[in-house]
Amino acid sequence: MRRTRVDRRTFGKLVGAAGAGALTGGALVTAPARAAAPTWKVSGTAVTALKSFDDTMKSFMQARNISAGQLAVTHQGRLVLARGYSYSDDPAQTVAPTSLFRIASLSKSVTAAALARLAQDGAVALGTPVASLLDLSPPAGQTADPRLSRVTLWQLLQHTGGWDRALAFDPNFADRTISRALGVPMELYPADVIRYMAGQPLQHDPGTKVAYSNFGYQLAGRVIEAVSGLPYATYVQQKLFAPLGITRMAQGWSIAPHAGEVRYRSQYTGPTVLNETGATVAAPYGTFSMRLQDANGGWIGSAVDLVRWASAFDAAGPVLNSTSLGRVWAVPGGIGVDPAGWYYGLGWQVRPVTTGGTGRNTWHTGSMPGTYSLLVRTYQGRSWAVLFNQRDDPSGLAYPEIDPLLWAAAAKVTTWPTTNLYPTYF
C-alpha cells in the first residue's frame, strides 16, 4: 500500500484544525484599543529548577497576546509544576492551576479509553461493526454507502473508518448544511449529524487510510451510550475519571461558562449555529456547537487534570488493564507506522522510540475557535499539558510551535524536583 509521508507537525495541524470550518463566511475583528498595558501574572508554586517552563510560557503568550494559559508537568509519576498564567489588562483576571479550559480534541483519548474499558469489561468487542450497534439508516430517498456496514469500532478510534474531511467536509462543523438538508432547526443534535452522514459516501474503503475524523469519534460516543446504557459523560465520569480522583472535568457549553472556566478569545466572528437568527457572534461562542463536540472535543478541564488523566496510560491500573493498554498502543492493522515514524493509536498519536532505550512518545493536540491545547507523554517518564484560551491572533505566529518549545524547556532542566504537588490538587 502506498502511503503519503506526513510528519508529526503536519498531522498535528490537521488534528488541530478541528474547528476550522466553523468560521466559513466569518469576519475578521479588529480588537478595540486597550485601556491599559496588559499585566503578566502567574499562580501556583514557583519551582526554580523548572524556570525554563515559566520563561517559555511567558515569551510564547506575550508574543501572541494570549490572555490565559496553563501548564502542568510531571516527572516519574509526580506532579512537579502546576501553573496558571494571565496576560491581561483586566486586573481582576487570575488564571489558577485549576481554572477550566476547553480541551478540544484532547477529548479523543477519553472517548477511546471509554470504549477500551467497555471491551475490557466484556460489554463489546472492538472489532464489532458500528452499524450493528447504532441505527445508521439514511434519510428518506437516500442509500447508505455499502461500505458503511463494515466500519468497526477499531476503525472509528484509529481514524480509518473511511471518512476524509480533506476530500469532503467535517459534518461536526457543517450545521447549516445539515439543518437545511434534513429540514430540522439549529441547534443540531448528534442524531441529526449521524442521520445525515448515513446518506453520504465514504471517501476510502474502511481500514485502508488514516484520515482524521471528528465524526468517527462522535459515533464512538453514541456507541458508548448504547452499550453502557448511560449518557456518554456519565459513563466517563464514573468509570474513567472517578478512579483517578478527577472531579473537575465536565462537558463544556457553547455559551454559558462553568464556574471557574476561562473566557475564550478570537479575532474572528461568524454567524451563530445555535439558533436560526443568523446573528453574528464571537467565534468561540456560537459559530460551532459544543453539543456536537461531546465525544470528539467537548470536555473542559485543567492542565493538572490532564496530566492526571495521562497517568492512566503509564501502567495497568484502576481504569485500564494491560490488555487494554496494549490495544490503545496497537498499530493500525493493514496500515502500519507512517514513514515519518508515527501512527495513530486509540485516541493518541504515537511515535516508537528506540534511541537510548525502548519506549514511545505519545501526544495529542486540540484546537477550535478560542482554544489551543497539547498533551504529551514522553518515553523518559514525563508528561506535560498546556492550555490556551485562543488559537489565533493578529501576530500571525503559529500556536503549534509550543510543542518544540516545551521539549526545549524540558531539555534545559538539570535537576528534576523530588516533590509531588498532586495532593494539593486531588
Coordinates of C-alpha atoms in Angstrom, one line a residue:
M1 CA 0.0 0.0 0.0
R2 CA 1.4 3.4 -0.9
R3 CA 1.5 5.9 1.9
T4 CA 2.0 9.6 1.9
R5 CA 4.6 10.8 4.3
V6 CA 3.1 13.1 6.9
D7 CA 5.4 14.4 9.6
R8 CA 4.2 14.9 13.2
R9 CA 3.8 18.6 12.9
T10 CA 1.8 18.4 9.7
F11 CA -0.6 15.8 11.1
G12 CA -0.8 17.9 14.3
K13 CA -2.1 20.8 12.2
L14 CA -4.7 18.5 10.6
V15 CA -5.7 17.3 14.1
G16 CA -5.7 20.8 15.4
A17 CA -8.0 22.1 12.6
A18 CA -11.0 20.6 14.4
G19 CA -12.9 23.9 14.2
A20 CA -11.5 25.4 11.0
G21 CA -14.9 25.1 9.2
A22 CA -16.7 26.9 12.0
L23 CA -15.5 30.3 10.6
T24 CA -16.6 29.8 7.0
G25 CA -18.0 33.2 6.0
G26 CA -16.8 34.7 9.2
A27 CA -15.3 38.1 9.6
L28 CA -12.0 39.4 11.0
V29 CA -12.5 41.6 14.0
T30 CA -10.3 44.5 14.9
A31 CA -9.6 44.4 18.6
P32 CA -10.5 47.6 20.5
A33 CA -7.7 49.7 21.8
R34 CA -6.5 48.6 25.2
A35 CA -7.3 50.8 28.1
A36 CA -4.0 49.8 29.8
A37 CA -1.0 47.7 29.2
P38 CA -1.5 44.1 30.0
T39 CA 0.0 42.7 33.2
W40 CA 1.8 39.4 33.5
K41 CA 0.6 37.3 36.5
V42 CA 1.5 33.7 37.5
S43 CA -0.2 31.5 40.0
G44 CA 0.8 28.2 41.5
T45 CA 4.1 27.2 43.2
A46 CA 7.2 28.6 41.6
V47 CA 9.9 25.9 41.1
T48 CA 13.4 27.3 40.5
A49 CA 14.7 24.2 38.8
L50 CA 11.8 24.4 36.2
K51 CA 12.1 28.1 35.4
S52 CA 12.7 27.3 31.7
F53 CA 9.0 26.3 31.5
D54 CA 7.8 29.6 33.0
D55 CA 10.1 31.5 30.7
T56 CA 8.8 29.6 27.7
M57 CA 5.1 30.3 28.6
K58 CA 5.8 34.0 29.2
S59 CA 7.5 34.6 25.9
F60 CA 5.0 32.5 23.9
M61 CA 1.9 34.1 25.4
Q62 CA 3.2 37.7 25.3
A63 CA 4.3 37.4 21.7
R64 CA 0.7 36.3 20.7
N65 CA -1.2 38.4 23.3
I66 CA -2.7 35.3 24.9
S67 CA -4.6 36.4 28.0
A68 CA -5.0 33.0 29.7
G69 CA -2.7 29.9 29.8
Q70 CA -2.0 27.0 32.0
L71 CA 0.8 24.4 32.3
A72 CA 1.3 21.2 34.3
V73 CA 4.4 19.0 34.2
T74 CA 5.0 15.6 35.8
H75 CA 8.2 13.6 36.3
Q76 CA 8.3 9.9 37.1
G77 CA 4.7 10.0 38.2
R78 CA 5.0 13.1 40.4
L79 CA 3.3 16.4 39.6
V80 CA 6.3 18.8 39.8
L81 CA 4.8 22.0 38.2
A82 CA 1.3 23.4 38.1
R83 CA 0.9 27.0 36.9
G84 CA -1.7 29.4 35.7
Y85 CA -0.7 32.4 33.6
S86 CA -2.5 35.6 32.9
Y87 CA -1.5 38.4 30.4
S88 CA -4.4 40.8 30.6
D89 CA -5.4 44.4 31.1
D90 CA -8.1 43.3 33.4
P91 CA -6.7 43.5 37.0
A92 CA -9.4 41.1 38.2
Q93 CA -8.3 38.2 35.9
T94 CA -6.3 35.5 37.6
V95 CA -5.8 32.1 36.0
A96 CA -5.4 29.4 38.7
P97 CA -3.8 26.0 38.1
T98 CA -7.3 24.6 38.4
S99 CA -9.1 27.0 36.1
L100 CA -11.1 25.2 33.4
F101 CA -10.4 25.4 29.7
R102 CA -12.0 23.7 26.7
I103 CA -9.5 20.9 25.8
A104 CA -10.9 20.3 22.3
S105 CA -9.5 17.1 20.6
L106 CA -7.6 16.0 23.7
S107 CA -11.1 14.6 24.4
K108 CA -10.4 11.8 21.9
S109 CA -8.1 10.0 24.3
V110 CA -11.0 9.9 26.8
T111 CA -13.6 8.5 24.3
A112 CA -11.1 5.9 23.0
A113 CA -10.4 4.8 26.6
A114 CA -14.1 4.5 27.4
L115 CA -14.6 2.1 24.5
A116 CA -11.4 0.2 25.5
R117 CA -12.8 0.0 29.1
L118 CA -16.1 -1.4 27.8
A119 CA -14.2 -4.0 25.8
Q120 CA -12.1 -4.8 28.9
D121 CA -15.4 -5.4 30.8
G122 CA -16.7 -7.7 28.1
A123 CA -19.5 -5.4 27.1
V124 CA -18.4 -5.1 23.4
A125 CA -15.6 -6.2 21.1
L126 CA -13.6 -3.5 19.3
G127 CA -14.0 -5.5 16.1
T128 CA -17.7 -5.0 16.1
P129 CA -19.2 -3.2 13.2
V130 CA -20.7 0.2 14.2
A131 CA -23.9 -0.5 12.2
S132 CA -24.7 -3.5 14.4
L133 CA -24.8 -1.2 17.4
L134 CA -26.4 2.0 16.1
D135 CA -29.2 2.9 13.7
L136 CA -27.4 4.2 10.6
S137 CA -30.4 4.5 8.4
P138 CA -30.0 7.3 5.8
P139 CA -32.7 10.0 5.2
A140 CA -35.7 9.0 3.1
G141 CA -34.8 8.7 -0.5
Q142 CA -31.1 8.1 0.1
T143 CA -29.0 5.0 0.1
A144 CA -26.2 4.2 2.5
D145 CA -22.7 3.5 1.2
P146 CA -22.5 -0.3 1.3
R147 CA -19.0 0.0 2.9
L148 CA -20.6 1.7 5.9
S149 CA -21.7 -1.7 7.3
R150 CA -18.1 -2.8 7.5
V151 CA -16.8 0.1 9.7
T152 CA -15.6 -1.2 13.1
L153 CA -15.0 0.4 16.4
W154 CA -11.3 -0.1 15.9
Q155 CA -11.5 1.9 12.8
L156 CA -13.5 4.7 14.4
L157 CA -10.8 5.2 17.0
Q158 CA -7.8 4.9 14.7
H159 CA -9.3 7.3 12.1
T160 CA -9.5 4.6 9.4
G161 CA -13.3 4.4 9.1
G162 CA -13.3 5.9 5.6
W163 CA -14.4 9.5 6.2
D164 CA -11.9 12.1 5.0
R165 CA -12.8 15.8 5.6
A166 CA -9.9 16.8 3.4
L167 CA -11.7 15.3 0.4
A168 CA -15.3 16.1 1.6
F169 CA -16.2 18.2 4.7
D170 CA -16.3 17.9 8.5
P171 CA -20.0 17.3 9.4
N172 CA -19.5 18.3 13.0
F173 CA -18.9 21.8 11.7
A174 CA -21.5 21.8 8.9
D175 CA -24.5 22.7 11.0
R176 CA -26.3 24.9 8.5
T177 CA -25.9 22.5 5.6
I178 CA -27.3 19.6 7.7
S179 CA -30.1 21.7 9.1
R180 CA -31.3 22.6 5.6
A181 CA -30.9 19.1 4.2
L182 CA -32.9 17.5 6.9
G183 CA -35.4 20.3 7.5
V184 CA -34.6 20.5 11.2
P185 CA -33.8 23.6 13.1
M186 CA -30.5 24.5 14.7
E187 CA -29.0 23.9 17.3
L188 CA -28.5 20.4 16.0
Y189 CA -28.2 17.2 18.0
P190 CA -25.7 14.4 17.3
A191 CA -28.5 12.2 16.0
D192 CA -29.1 14.8 13.2
V193 CA -25.5 14.6 12.1
I194 CA -25.5 10.8 12.2
R195 CA -28.7 10.6 10.1
Y196 CA -27.4 13.0 7.5
M197 CA -24.0 11.2 7.3
A198 CA -25.7 7.8 6.9
G199 CA -26.7 9.0 3.4
Q200 CA -23.2 10.3 2.5
P201 CA -20.5 8.3 0.8
L202 CA -17.2 7.3 2.4
Q203 CA -14.1 8.6 0.8
H204 CA -12.0 5.5 1.4
D205 CA -12.5 1.8 2.0
P206 CA -12.6 1.2 5.7
G207 CA -9.3 0.2 7.2
T208 CA -7.1 1.5 4.3
K209 CA -6.2 5.0 5.1
V210 CA -5.7 7.2 8.2
A211 CA -7.8 10.3 7.8
Y212 CA -8.6 12.4 10.9
S213 CA -12.4 12.2 11.6
N214 CA -14.2 14.1 14.3
F215 CA -17.4 12.3 13.1
G216 CA -15.9 8.9 13.8
Y217 CA -15.5 9.9 17.4
Q218 CA -19.0 11.3 17.6
L219 CA -20.2 7.9 16.5
A220 CA -17.9 6.3 19.2
G221 CA -19.7 8.5 21.8
R222 CA -23.1 7.1 20.8
V223 CA -21.7 3.6 20.9
I224 CA -20.6 4.1 24.5
E225 CA -24.2 5.2 25.3
A226 CA -25.8 2.3 23.5
V227 CA -23.5 -0.3 25.1
S228 CA -23.3 1.1 28.7
G229 CA -26.9 2.3 28.9
L230 CA -25.6 5.6 30.4
P231 CA -25.1 9.1 29.0
Y232 CA -21.7 9.5 27.5
A233 CA -20.4 11.9 30.1
T234 CA -21.8 9.9 33.0
Y235 CA -20.1 6.8 31.9
V236 CA -16.8 8.6 31.5
Q237 CA -17.0 10.3 34.9
Q238 CA -17.9 7.1 36.7
K239 CA -15.6 4.6 35.0
L240 CA -12.6 6.7 34.0
F241 CA -12.3 9.9 36.0
A242 CA -13.6 8.9 39.4
P243 CA -11.0 6.1 39.9
L244 CA -8.3 8.8 39.3
G245 CA -9.9 11.4 41.6
I246 CA -10.7 13.7 38.7
T247 CA -13.8 15.7 39.6
R248 CA -13.4 19.0 37.8
M249 CA -13.6 17.7 34.2
A250 CA -17.0 18.2 32.6
Q251 CA -18.8 18.7 29.2
G252 CA -18.4 22.3 28.0
W253 CA -21.2 24.5 27.0
S254 CA -21.4 26.8 23.9
I255 CA -22.2 30.0 25.7
A256 CA -22.6 30.0 29.5
P257 CA -19.3 29.1 31.2
H258 CA -18.9 26.7 34.1
A259 CA -17.8 28.1 37.4
G260 CA -14.0 28.7 37.1
E261 CA -13.9 28.4 33.3
V262 CA -11.8 31.0 31.4
R263 CA -13.2 33.3 28.8
Y264 CA -12.2 32.4 25.2
R265 CA -10.9 34.9 22.6
S266 CA -10.6 35.1 18.8
Q267 CA -10.0 37.8 16.3
Y268 CA -12.9 36.4 14.3
T269 CA -16.7 36.4 14.3
G270 CA -19.3 34.4 12.4
P271 CA -23.0 33.5 12.2
T272 CA -24.4 31.6 15.1
V273 CA -25.3 27.9 14.7
L274 CA -27.2 27.8 18.0
N275 CA -30.4 29.1 16.5
E276 CA -31.9 30.3 13.2
T277 CA -31.3 34.0 13.7
G278 CA -28.0 34.1 11.8
A279 CA -26.8 36.7 14.3
T280 CA -23.0 37.5 14.2
V281 CA -21.3 36.2 17.3
A282 CA -17.7 35.9 18.6
A283 CA -16.2 32.8 17.1
P284 CA -15.8 30.8 20.3
Y285 CA -19.4 31.5 21.4
G286 CA -21.7 30.0 18.8
T287 CA -20.0 29.6 15.4
F288 CA -19.9 25.9 16.4
S289 CA -21.9 23.8 18.7
M290 CA -20.4 22.3 21.8
R291 CA -23.3 19.9 21.9
L292 CA -22.0 18.2 18.7
Q293 CA -18.4 18.1 20.0
D294 CA -19.1 16.0 23.1
A295 CA -17.1 12.8 22.3
N296 CA -14.7 14.3 19.9
G297 CA -13.9 17.6 21.5
G298 CA -16.3 18.6 24.2
W299 CA -14.5 18.2 27.6
I300 CA -13.3 21.0 29.7
G301 CA -10.6 20.6 32.4
S302 CA -7.4 21.9 33.8
A303 CA -3.8 21.1 33.0
V304 CA -3.4 19.2 36.3
D305 CA -6.5 17.2 35.4
L306 CA -5.0 16.3 32.0
V307 CA -1.6 15.1 33.3
R308 CA -3.5 13.1 36.0
W309 CA -5.6 11.6 33.1
A310 CA -2.4 10.8 31.2
S311 CA -1.1 8.8 34.1
A312 CA -3.8 6.2 33.5
F313 CA -1.7 5.2 30.4
D314 CA 1.6 4.7 32.2
A315 CA 0.8 1.3 33.6
A316 CA -2.1 -1.0 34.3
G317 CA -4.4 0.4 37.0
P318 CA -7.9 1.1 38.1
V319 CA -9.0 2.4 34.7
L320 CA -7.3 0.2 32.1
N321 CA -5.6 -3.2 32.4
S322 CA -2.5 -4.3 30.5
T323 CA -4.6 -5.8 27.7
S324 CA -6.5 -2.5 27.2
L325 CA -3.2 -0.5 27.2
G326 CA -1.9 -2.9 24.5
R327 CA -5.0 -2.1 22.5
V328 CA -4.5 1.7 23.0
W329 CA -1.0 1.5 21.6
A330 CA -1.7 -1.0 18.8
V331 CA -0.5 -0.1 15.3
P332 CA -3.5 0.2 12.8
G333 CA -3.8 -3.1 11.1
G334 CA -3.1 -3.1 7.3
I335 CA -1.6 0.4 7.5
G336 CA 1.3 0.3 9.9
V337 CA 3.7 3.0 11.0
D338 CA 3.8 6.1 8.8
P339 CA 7.2 6.5 7.0
A340 CA 7.7 9.6 9.2
G341 CA 7.8 7.2 12.2
W342 CA 4.5 7.7 13.9
Y343 CA 1.0 6.2 13.9
Y344 CA -2.4 6.9 15.4
G345 CA -3.4 4.5 18.2
L346 CA -6.6 4.8 20.2
G347 CA -7.0 8.5 20.8
W348 CA -3.2 9.2 20.8
Q349 CA -0.6 9.9 18.2
V350 CA 2.3 7.5 18.9
R351 CA 6.0 7.5 18.0
P352 CA 8.0 4.5 19.0
V353 CA 11.4 5.5 20.4
T354 CA 14.4 3.2 20.3
T355 CA 17.3 5.7 20.9
G356 CA 18.6 5.3 24.4
G357 CA 16.2 2.5 25.2
T358 CA 12.8 1.3 24.2
G359 CA 9.5 3.2 24.6
R360 CA 7.2 5.7 23.0
N361 CA 6.3 9.3 22.9
T362 CA 2.6 9.9 22.7
W363 CA 0.7 13.1 22.3
H364 CA -2.4 14.9 21.0
T365 CA -3.3 18.4 20.2
G366 CA -6.6 20.2 20.3
S367 CA -7.9 23.3 18.5
M368 CA -11.1 25.1 18.0
P369 CA -12.0 28.8 17.9
G370 CA -10.9 30.1 21.3
T371 CA -8.8 27.0 22.3
Y372 CA -5.4 25.5 21.7
S373 CA -4.3 22.5 23.8
L374 CA -1.5 20.0 23.9
L375 CA -0.9 16.8 26.0
V376 CA 2.4 15.0 25.8
R377 CA 3.7 11.8 27.4
T378 CA 7.4 11.1 26.9
Y379 CA 9.4 7.9 26.9
Q380 CA 11.5 9.4 29.8
G381 CA 8.5 9.1 32.1
R382 CA 7.5 12.8 31.9
S383 CA 4.3 14.4 30.7
W384 CA 3.0 17.9 30.3
A385 CA -0.3 19.6 29.4
V386 CA -0.6 23.1 28.1
L387 CA -3.9 25.1 27.5
F388 CA -4.6 28.5 26.0
N389 CA -7.8 30.5 25.6
Q390 CA -7.2 31.3 22.0
R391 CA -5.7 29.8 18.8
D392 CA -5.4 32.9 16.6
D393 CA -4.3 36.5 16.9
P394 CA -3.1 39.3 14.6
S395 CA 0.6 38.4 15.1
G396 CA 0.3 35.5 12.6
L397 CA 2.6 33.5 14.8
A398 CA 1.9 29.7 14.9
Y399 CA 0.4 28.1 18.0
P400 CA 1.7 24.5 17.4
E401 CA 5.2 25.9 18.0
I402 CA 4.5 25.5 21.7
D403 CA 5.3 21.8 21.2
P404 CA 9.1 22.0 20.3
L405 CA 9.4 24.9 22.8
L406 CA 8.3 22.8 25.7
W407 CA 10.6 20.0 24.7
A408 CA 13.4 22.5 24.7
A409 CA 12.3 23.8 28.1
A410 CA 12.4 20.2 29.5
A411 CA 15.9 19.7 28.0
K412 CA 17.2 22.7 30.0
V413 CA 16.3 21.1 33.3
T414 CA 19.4 19.8 35.0
T415 CA 17.7 18.5 38.2
W416 CA 14.1 17.4 38.4
P417 CA 12.3 18.1 41.7
T418 CA 11.6 15.3 44.1
T419 CA 8.4 16.9 45.4
N420 CA 4.9 15.9 44.4
L421 CA 2.2 18.5 44.1
Y422 CA -0.7 16.1 43.3
P423 CA -2.0 16.1 46.9
T424 CA -2.5 19.9 46.5
Y425 CA -5.0 19.4 43.7
F426 CA -6.5 15.9 44.2

